[in-house]
Short mmCIF file of C-alpha atoms in Angstrom, two decimals:
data_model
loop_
_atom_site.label_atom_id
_atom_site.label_comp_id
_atom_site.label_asym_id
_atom_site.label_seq_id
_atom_site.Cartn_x
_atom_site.Cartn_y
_atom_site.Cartn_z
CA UNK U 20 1.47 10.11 -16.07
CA UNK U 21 3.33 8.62 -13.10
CA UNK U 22 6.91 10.35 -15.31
CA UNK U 23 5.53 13.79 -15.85
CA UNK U 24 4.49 13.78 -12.03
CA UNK U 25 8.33 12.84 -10.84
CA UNK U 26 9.27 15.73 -13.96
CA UNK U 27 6.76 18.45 -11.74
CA UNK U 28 7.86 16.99 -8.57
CA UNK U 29 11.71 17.96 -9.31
CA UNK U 30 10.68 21.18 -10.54
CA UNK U 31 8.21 22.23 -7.37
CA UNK U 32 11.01 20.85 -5.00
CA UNK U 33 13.77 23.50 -6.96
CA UNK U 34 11.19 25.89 -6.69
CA UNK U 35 10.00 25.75 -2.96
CA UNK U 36 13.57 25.18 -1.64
CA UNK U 37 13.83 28.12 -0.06
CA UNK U 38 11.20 26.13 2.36
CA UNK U 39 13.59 23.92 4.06
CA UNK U 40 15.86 25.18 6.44
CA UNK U 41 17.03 22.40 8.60
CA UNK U 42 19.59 19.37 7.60
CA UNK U 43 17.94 16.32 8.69
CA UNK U 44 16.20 14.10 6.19
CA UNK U 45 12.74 13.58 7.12
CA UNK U 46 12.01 17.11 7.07
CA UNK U 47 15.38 18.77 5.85
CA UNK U 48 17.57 19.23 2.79
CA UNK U 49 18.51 15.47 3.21
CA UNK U 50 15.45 14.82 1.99
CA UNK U 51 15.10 16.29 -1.40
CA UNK U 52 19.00 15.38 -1.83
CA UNK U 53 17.35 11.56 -1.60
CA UNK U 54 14.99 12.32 -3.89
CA UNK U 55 17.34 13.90 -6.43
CA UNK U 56 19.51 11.15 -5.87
CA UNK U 57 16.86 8.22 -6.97
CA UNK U 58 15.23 10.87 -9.81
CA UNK U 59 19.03 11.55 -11.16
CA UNK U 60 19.50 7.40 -11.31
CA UNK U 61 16.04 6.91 -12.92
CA UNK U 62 16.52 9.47 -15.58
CA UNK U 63 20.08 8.99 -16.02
CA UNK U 64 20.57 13.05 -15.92
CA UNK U 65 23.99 14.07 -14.24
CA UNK U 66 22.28 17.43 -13.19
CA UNK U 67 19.76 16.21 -11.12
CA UNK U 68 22.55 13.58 -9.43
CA UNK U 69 24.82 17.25 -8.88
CA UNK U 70 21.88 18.79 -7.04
CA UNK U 71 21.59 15.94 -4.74
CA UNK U 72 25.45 16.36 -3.79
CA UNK U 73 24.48 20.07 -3.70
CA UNK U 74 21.97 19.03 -0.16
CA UNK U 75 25.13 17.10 1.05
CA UNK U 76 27.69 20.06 0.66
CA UNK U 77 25.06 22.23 2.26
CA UNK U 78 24.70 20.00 5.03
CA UNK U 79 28.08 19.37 5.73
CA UNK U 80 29.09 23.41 4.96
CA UNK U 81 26.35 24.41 7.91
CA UNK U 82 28.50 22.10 9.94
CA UNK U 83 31.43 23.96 9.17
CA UNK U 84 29.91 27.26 10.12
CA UNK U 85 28.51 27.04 14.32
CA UNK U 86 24.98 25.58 12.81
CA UNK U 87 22.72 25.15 15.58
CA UNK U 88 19.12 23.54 15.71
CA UNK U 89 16.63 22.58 18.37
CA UNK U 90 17.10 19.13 17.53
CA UNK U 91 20.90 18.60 16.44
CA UNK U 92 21.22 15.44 17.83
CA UNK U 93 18.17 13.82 15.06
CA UNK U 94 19.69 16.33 12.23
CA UNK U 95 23.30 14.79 12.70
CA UNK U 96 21.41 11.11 13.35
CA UNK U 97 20.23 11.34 9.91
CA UNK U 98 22.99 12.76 8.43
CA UNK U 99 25.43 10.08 9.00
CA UNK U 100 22.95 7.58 8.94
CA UNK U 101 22.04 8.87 4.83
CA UNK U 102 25.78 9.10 4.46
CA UNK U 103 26.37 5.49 5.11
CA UNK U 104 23.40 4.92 3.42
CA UNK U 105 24.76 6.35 -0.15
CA UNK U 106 28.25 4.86 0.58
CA UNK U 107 26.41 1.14 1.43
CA UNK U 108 23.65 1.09 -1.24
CA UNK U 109 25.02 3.40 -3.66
CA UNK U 110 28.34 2.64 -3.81
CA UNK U 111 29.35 6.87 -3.72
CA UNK U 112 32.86 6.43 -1.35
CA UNK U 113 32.25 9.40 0.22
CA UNK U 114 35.17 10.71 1.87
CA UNK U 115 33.66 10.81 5.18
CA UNK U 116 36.22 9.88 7.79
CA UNK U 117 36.71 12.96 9.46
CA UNK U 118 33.06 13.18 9.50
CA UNK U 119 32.18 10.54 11.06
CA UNK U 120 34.88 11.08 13.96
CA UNK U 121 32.63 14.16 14.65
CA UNK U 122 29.37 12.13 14.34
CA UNK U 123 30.71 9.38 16.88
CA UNK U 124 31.65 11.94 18.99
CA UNK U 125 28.52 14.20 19.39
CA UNK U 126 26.47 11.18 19.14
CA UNK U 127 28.36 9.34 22.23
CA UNK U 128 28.17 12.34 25.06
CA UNK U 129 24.34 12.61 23.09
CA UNK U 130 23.50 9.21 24.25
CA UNK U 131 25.00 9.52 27.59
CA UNK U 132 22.98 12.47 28.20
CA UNK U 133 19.89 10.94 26.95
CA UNK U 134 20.38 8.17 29.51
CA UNK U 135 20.44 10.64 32.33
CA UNK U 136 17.31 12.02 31.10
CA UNK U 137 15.90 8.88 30.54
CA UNK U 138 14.62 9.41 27.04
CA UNK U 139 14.67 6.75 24.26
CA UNK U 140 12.61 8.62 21.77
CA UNK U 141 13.62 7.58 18.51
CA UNK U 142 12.77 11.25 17.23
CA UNK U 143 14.63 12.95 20.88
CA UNK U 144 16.47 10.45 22.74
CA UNK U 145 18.51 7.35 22.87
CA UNK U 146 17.34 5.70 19.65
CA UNK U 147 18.20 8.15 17.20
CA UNK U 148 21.91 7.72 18.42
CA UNK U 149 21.14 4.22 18.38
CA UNK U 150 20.47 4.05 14.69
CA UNK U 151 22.77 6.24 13.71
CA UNK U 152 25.38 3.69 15.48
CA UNK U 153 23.72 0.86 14.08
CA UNK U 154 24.56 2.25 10.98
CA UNK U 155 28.13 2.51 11.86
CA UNK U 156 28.82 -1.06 12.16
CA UNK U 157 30.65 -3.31 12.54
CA UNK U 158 32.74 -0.33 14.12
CA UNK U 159 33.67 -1.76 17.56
CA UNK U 160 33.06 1.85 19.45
CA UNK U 161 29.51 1.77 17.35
CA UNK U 162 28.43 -1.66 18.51
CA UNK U 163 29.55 -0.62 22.61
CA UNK U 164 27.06 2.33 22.20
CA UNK U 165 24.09 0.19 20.44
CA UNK U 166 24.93 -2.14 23.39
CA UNK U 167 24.23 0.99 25.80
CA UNK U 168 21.18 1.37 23.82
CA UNK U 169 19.95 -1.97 24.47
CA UNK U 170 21.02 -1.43 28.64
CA UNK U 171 18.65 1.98 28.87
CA UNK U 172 15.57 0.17 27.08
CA UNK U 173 16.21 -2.93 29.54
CA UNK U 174 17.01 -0.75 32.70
CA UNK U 175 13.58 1.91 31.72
CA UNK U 176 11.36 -0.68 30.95
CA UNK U 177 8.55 -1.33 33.41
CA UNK U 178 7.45 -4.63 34.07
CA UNK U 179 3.84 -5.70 34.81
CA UNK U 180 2.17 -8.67 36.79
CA UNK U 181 2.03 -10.64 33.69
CA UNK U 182 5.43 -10.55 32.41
CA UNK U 183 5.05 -7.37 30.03
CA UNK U 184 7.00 -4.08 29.51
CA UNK U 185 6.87 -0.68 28.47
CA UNK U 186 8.31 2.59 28.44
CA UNK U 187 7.18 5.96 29.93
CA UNK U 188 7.65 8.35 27.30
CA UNK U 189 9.15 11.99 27.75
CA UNK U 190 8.28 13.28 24.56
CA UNK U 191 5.45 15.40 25.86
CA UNK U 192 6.34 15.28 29.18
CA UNK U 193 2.87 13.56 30.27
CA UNK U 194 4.14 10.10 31.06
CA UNK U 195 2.02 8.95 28.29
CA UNK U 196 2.74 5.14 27.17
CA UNK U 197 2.79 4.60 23.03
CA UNK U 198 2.89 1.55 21.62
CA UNK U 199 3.11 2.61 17.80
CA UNK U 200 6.14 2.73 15.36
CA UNK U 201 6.99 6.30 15.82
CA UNK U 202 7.69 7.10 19.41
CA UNK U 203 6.52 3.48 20.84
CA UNK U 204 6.41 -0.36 22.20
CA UNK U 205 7.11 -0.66 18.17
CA UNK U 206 9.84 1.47 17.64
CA UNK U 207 11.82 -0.20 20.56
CA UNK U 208 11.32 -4.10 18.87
CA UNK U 209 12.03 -3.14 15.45
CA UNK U 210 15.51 -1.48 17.44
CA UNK U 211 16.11 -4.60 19.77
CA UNK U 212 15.02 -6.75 16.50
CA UNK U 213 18.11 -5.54 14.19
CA UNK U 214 20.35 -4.99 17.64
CA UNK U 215 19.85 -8.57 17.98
CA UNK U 216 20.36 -9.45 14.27
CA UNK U 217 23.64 -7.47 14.76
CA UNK U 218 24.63 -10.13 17.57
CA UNK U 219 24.63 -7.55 20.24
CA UNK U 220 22.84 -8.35 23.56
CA UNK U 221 21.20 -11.19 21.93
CA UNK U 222 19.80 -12.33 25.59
CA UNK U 223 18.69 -9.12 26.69
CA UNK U 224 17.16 -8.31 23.45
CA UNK U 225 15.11 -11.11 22.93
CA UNK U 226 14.00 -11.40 26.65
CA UNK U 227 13.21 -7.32 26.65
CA UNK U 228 11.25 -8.31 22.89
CA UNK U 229 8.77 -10.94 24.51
CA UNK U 230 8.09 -8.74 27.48
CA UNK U 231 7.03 -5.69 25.15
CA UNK U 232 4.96 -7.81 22.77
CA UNK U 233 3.01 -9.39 25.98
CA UNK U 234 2.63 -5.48 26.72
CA UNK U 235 0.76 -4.93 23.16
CA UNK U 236 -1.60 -7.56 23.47
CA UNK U 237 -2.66 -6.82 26.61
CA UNK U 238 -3.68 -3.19 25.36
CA UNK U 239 -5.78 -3.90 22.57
CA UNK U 240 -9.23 -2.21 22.62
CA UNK U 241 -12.01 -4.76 23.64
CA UNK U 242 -15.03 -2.72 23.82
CA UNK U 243 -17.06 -3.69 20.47
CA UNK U 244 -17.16 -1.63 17.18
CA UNK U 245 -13.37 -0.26 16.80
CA UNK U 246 -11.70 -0.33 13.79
CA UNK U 247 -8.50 -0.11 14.73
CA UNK U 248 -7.01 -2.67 17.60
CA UNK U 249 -4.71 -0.83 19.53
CA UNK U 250 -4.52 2.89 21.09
CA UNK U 251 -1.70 5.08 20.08
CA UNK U 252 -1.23 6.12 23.67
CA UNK U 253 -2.43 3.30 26.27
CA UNK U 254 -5.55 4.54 27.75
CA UNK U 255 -6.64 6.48 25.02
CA UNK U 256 -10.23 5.03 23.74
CA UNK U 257 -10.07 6.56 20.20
CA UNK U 258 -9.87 4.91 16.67
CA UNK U 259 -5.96 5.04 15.72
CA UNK U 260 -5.19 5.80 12.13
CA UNK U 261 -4.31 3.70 9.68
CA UNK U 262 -0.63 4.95 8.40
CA UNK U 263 3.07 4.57 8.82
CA UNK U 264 3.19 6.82 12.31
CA UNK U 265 1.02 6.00 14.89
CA UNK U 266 -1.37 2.64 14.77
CA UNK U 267 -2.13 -0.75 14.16
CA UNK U 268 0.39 -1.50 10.92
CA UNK U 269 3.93 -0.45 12.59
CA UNK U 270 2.99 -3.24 15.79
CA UNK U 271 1.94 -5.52 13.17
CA UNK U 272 5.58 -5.06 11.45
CA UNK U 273 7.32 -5.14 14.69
CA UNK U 274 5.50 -8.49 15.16
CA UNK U 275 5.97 -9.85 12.17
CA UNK U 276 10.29 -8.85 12.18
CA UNK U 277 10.21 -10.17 16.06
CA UNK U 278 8.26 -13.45 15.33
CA UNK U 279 10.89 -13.96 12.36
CA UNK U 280 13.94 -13.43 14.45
CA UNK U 281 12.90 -15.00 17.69
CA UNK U 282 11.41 -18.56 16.12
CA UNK U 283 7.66 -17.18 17.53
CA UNK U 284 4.81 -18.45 15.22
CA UNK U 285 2.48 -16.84 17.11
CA UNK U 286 3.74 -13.26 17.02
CA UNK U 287 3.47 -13.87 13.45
CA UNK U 288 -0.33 -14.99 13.83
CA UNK U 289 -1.27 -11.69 15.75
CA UNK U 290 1.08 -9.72 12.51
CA UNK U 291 -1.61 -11.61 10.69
CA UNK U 292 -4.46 -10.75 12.43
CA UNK U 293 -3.76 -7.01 12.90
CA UNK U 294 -2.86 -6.73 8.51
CA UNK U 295 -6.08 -8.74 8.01
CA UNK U 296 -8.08 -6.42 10.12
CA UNK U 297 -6.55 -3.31 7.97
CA UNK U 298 -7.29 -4.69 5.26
CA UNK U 299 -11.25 -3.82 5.17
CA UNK U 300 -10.03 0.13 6.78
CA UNK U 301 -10.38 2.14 3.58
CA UNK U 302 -13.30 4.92 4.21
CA UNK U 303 -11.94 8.06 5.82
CA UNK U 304 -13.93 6.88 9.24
CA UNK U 305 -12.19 3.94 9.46
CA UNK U 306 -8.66 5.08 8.66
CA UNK U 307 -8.67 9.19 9.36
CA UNK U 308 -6.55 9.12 6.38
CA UNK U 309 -6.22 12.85 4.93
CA UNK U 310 -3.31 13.32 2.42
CA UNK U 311 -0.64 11.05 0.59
CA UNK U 312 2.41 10.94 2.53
CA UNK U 313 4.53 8.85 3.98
CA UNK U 314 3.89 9.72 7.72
CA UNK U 315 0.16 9.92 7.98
CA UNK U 316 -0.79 9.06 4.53
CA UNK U 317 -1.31 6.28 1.81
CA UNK U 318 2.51 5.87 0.56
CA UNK U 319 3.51 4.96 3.90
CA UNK U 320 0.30 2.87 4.16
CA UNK U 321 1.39 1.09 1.16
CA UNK U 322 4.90 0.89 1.90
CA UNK U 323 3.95 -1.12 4.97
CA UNK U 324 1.49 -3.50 3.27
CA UNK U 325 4.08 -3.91 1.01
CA UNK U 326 6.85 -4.62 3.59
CA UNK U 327 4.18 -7.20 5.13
CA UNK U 328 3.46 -9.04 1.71
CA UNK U 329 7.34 -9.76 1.44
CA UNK U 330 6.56 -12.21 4.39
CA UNK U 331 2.98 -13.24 3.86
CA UNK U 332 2.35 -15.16 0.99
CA UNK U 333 -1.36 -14.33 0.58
CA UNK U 334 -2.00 -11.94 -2.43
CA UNK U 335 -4.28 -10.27 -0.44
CA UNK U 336 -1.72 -8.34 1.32
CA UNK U 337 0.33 -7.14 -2.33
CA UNK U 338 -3.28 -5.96 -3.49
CA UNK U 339 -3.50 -3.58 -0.68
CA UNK U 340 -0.24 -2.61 -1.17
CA UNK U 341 -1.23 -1.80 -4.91
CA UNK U 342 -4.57 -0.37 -3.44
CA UNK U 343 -2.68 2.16 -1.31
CA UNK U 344 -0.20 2.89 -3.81
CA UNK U 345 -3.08 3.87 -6.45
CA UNK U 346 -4.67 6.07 -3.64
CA UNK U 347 -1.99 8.27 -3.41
CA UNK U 348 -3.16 10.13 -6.44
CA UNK U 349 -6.38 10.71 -5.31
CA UNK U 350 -5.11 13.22 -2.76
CA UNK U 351 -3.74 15.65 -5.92
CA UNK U 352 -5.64 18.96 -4.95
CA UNK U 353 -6.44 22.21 -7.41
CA UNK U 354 -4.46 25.15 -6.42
CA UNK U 355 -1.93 23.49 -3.95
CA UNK U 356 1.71 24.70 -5.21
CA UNK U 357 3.16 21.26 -4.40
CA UNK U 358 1.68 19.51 -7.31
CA UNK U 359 -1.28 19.45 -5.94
CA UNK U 360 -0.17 17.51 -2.67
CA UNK U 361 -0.93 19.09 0.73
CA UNK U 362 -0.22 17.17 3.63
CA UNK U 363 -2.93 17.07 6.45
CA UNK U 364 -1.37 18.16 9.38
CA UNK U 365 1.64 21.09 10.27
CA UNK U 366 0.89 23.45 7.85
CA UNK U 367 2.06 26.14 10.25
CA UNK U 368 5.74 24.66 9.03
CA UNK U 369 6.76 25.86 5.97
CA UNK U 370 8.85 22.67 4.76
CA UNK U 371 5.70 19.92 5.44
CA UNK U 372 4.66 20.17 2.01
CA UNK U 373 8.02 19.71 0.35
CA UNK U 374 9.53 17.33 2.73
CA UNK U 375 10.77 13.80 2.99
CA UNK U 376 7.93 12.59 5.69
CA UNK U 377 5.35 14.62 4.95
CA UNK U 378 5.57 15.94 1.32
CA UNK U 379 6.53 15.59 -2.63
CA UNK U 380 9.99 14.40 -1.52
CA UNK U 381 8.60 11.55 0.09
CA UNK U 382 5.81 10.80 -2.22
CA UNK U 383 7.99 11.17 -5.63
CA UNK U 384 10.28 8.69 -3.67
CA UNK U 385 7.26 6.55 -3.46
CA UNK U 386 6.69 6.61 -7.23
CA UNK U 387 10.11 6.02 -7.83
CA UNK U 388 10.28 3.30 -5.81
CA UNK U 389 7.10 1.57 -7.09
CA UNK U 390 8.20 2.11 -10.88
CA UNK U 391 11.71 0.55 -10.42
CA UNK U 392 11.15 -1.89 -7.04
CA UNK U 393 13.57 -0.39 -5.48
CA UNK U 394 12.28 0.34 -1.56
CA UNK U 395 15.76 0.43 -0.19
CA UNK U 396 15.62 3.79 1.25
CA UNK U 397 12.07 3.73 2.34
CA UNK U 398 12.75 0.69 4.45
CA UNK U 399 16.06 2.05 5.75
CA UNK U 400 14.53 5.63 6.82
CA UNK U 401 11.32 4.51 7.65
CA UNK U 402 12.97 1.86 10.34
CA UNK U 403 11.93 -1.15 8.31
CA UNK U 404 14.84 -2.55 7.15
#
């Protein structure tokens, strides 16, 4: 079953193309080149292999030709970031030098202007030219500008009475606070946590680490009957979803990787606590779960109980990863184009259904994934690696 899916999935994605516009991954042509990529291996058919270079020469022939995008800076993030990706993992020897002389470029006045404005958005701002320097290394010019990184997250970061930190975001302009993996107190340990892995600012990183975990405990919910732990913005009194995005699983990952790194058994005991709490969140009331993706959906769910399992020996955790994984085919719809898989939210965007974060790219990747063990690329797209 799970074959002739991947089979309709290939054929919906060359047939909804037309969809995609933009040259990022998570919801560009990067995205179905990834998938092509992993569906040309599994099969062993050259043509689907040729597409995915297809994505890449369309990618890099926009370049060529004054493209221009709301959000560049993420679109050429991503695309240097999957082109060390294929050259790393899939041993492709892309002949990218001249490339990536443009990519280190834009992406070092693009940092320097993100400073100024203060934004470390991994989606608008300084992280997303943080990761795509991260993975540029060990290029000396690459590891000064994850350094710089590491300074704005240290130099924004506001301190408390009892010794924690966080960051006012800018993504919405409403100097809202947001702890999840996304835009969040998350997304800036899982940064520090492979900065730090990396050797660079290991002082600053570790010290900046502590003060944003203290931060995330001292925001979970304590009035009775929540399902979830923690808000997605701080302040906010609502049940958070269960899902790769926003939520309780991404701070339980950034845990986890920061009680790892930093010797911490009891970051590792809250990881614990907050996967042992998910674990019962299955009903659509306690997980406002609505499709099968990887963003809001059960194959990111299950890619993070999955990435949690790795480190936790308890079965319990692998059998909601396989719980998850199963779930994603009970989202298949009747009459939805996209093999029957309609993501929950942005339909006013014509790509969500076909993309990498939201759609079949994303879940076929999923499938792949699961039937070969091979979660490489979710982990290094998805921040997890």
């Amino acid at each position: 079953m799970q074959a002739s899916l991947l089979k309709n999935i290939a054929d919906s994605l060359e047939q909804n193309v037309d969809r995609v516009m933009s040259i990022d991954l998570k919801r560009g042509k990067l995205g179905l080149s990834l998938f092509y990529m992993l569906y040309g291996e599994y099969t062993g058919e050259q043509h689907y292999l040729d597409k995915a270079g297809s994505f890449i020469e369309d990618a890099l022939g926009a370049l060529s030709s004054n493209y221009s995008s709301f959000k560049l800076n993420l679109e050429l993030s991503e695309l240097g970031r999957y082109v060390a990706y294929l050259n790393r993992v899939h041993q492709l020897d892309l002949e990218v030098a001249d490339l990536y002389d443009f990519l280190d470029d834009f992406h070092t006045t693009n940092l320097n202007d993100n400073i100024d404005r203060r934004d470390y958005d991994p989606f608008t701002g300084s992280l997303l030219n943080g990761y795509y320097f991260l993975s540029r290394l060990p290029d000396a010019h690459a590891a000064k500008q994850v350094e710089k990184v590491v300074q704005q997250l240290d130099s924004l970061a506001v301190p408390t009475d009892d010794g924690g930190l966080y960051w006012i975001s800018s993504l919405h302009q409403k100097n809202e606070v947001f702890l999840g993996l996304s835009h969040g107190s998350a997304a800036v340990i899982l940064f520090l946590e492979k900065a730090m892995r990396a050797g660079i600012a290991p002082d600053v990183c570790r010290r900046v680490m502590k003060g944003a975990i203290t931060y995330i405990m001292a925001n979970r919910f304590t009035q009775p009957g929540m399902h979830s732990l923690f808000p997605t913005i701080v302040g906010e009194q609502e049940e958070t979803p269960l899902c790769w995005c926003y939520g309780d699983l991404g701070v339980g990952i950034a845990l986890e990787r920061a009680g790892i790194l930093l010797g911490e058994p009891v970051y590792r005991v809250y990881a614990e606590q907050i996967f042992r709490n998910a674990l019962n969140r299955r009903s659509f009331e306690t997980t406002r779960m609505g499709d099968a993706s990887l963003c809001y959906g059960a194959a990111g769910t299950h890619v993070l109980f999955l990435q949690y399992a790795a480190t936790n020996s308890d079965p319990v955790f692998k059998e909601a990863a396989d719980y998850w994984y199963e779930r994603i085919f009970t989202y298949q719809q009747d009459n939805v184009d996209t093999c029957g898989f309609k993501a929950m939210f942005n339909q006013h965007y014509p790509e969500t259904n076909v993309c990498f974060i939201e759609g079949i790219s994303g879940i076929g990747i999923t499938i792949i994934a699961r039937m070969t063990g091979k979660y490489d690329c979710l982990q290094e797209f998805l921040y997890l690696n």
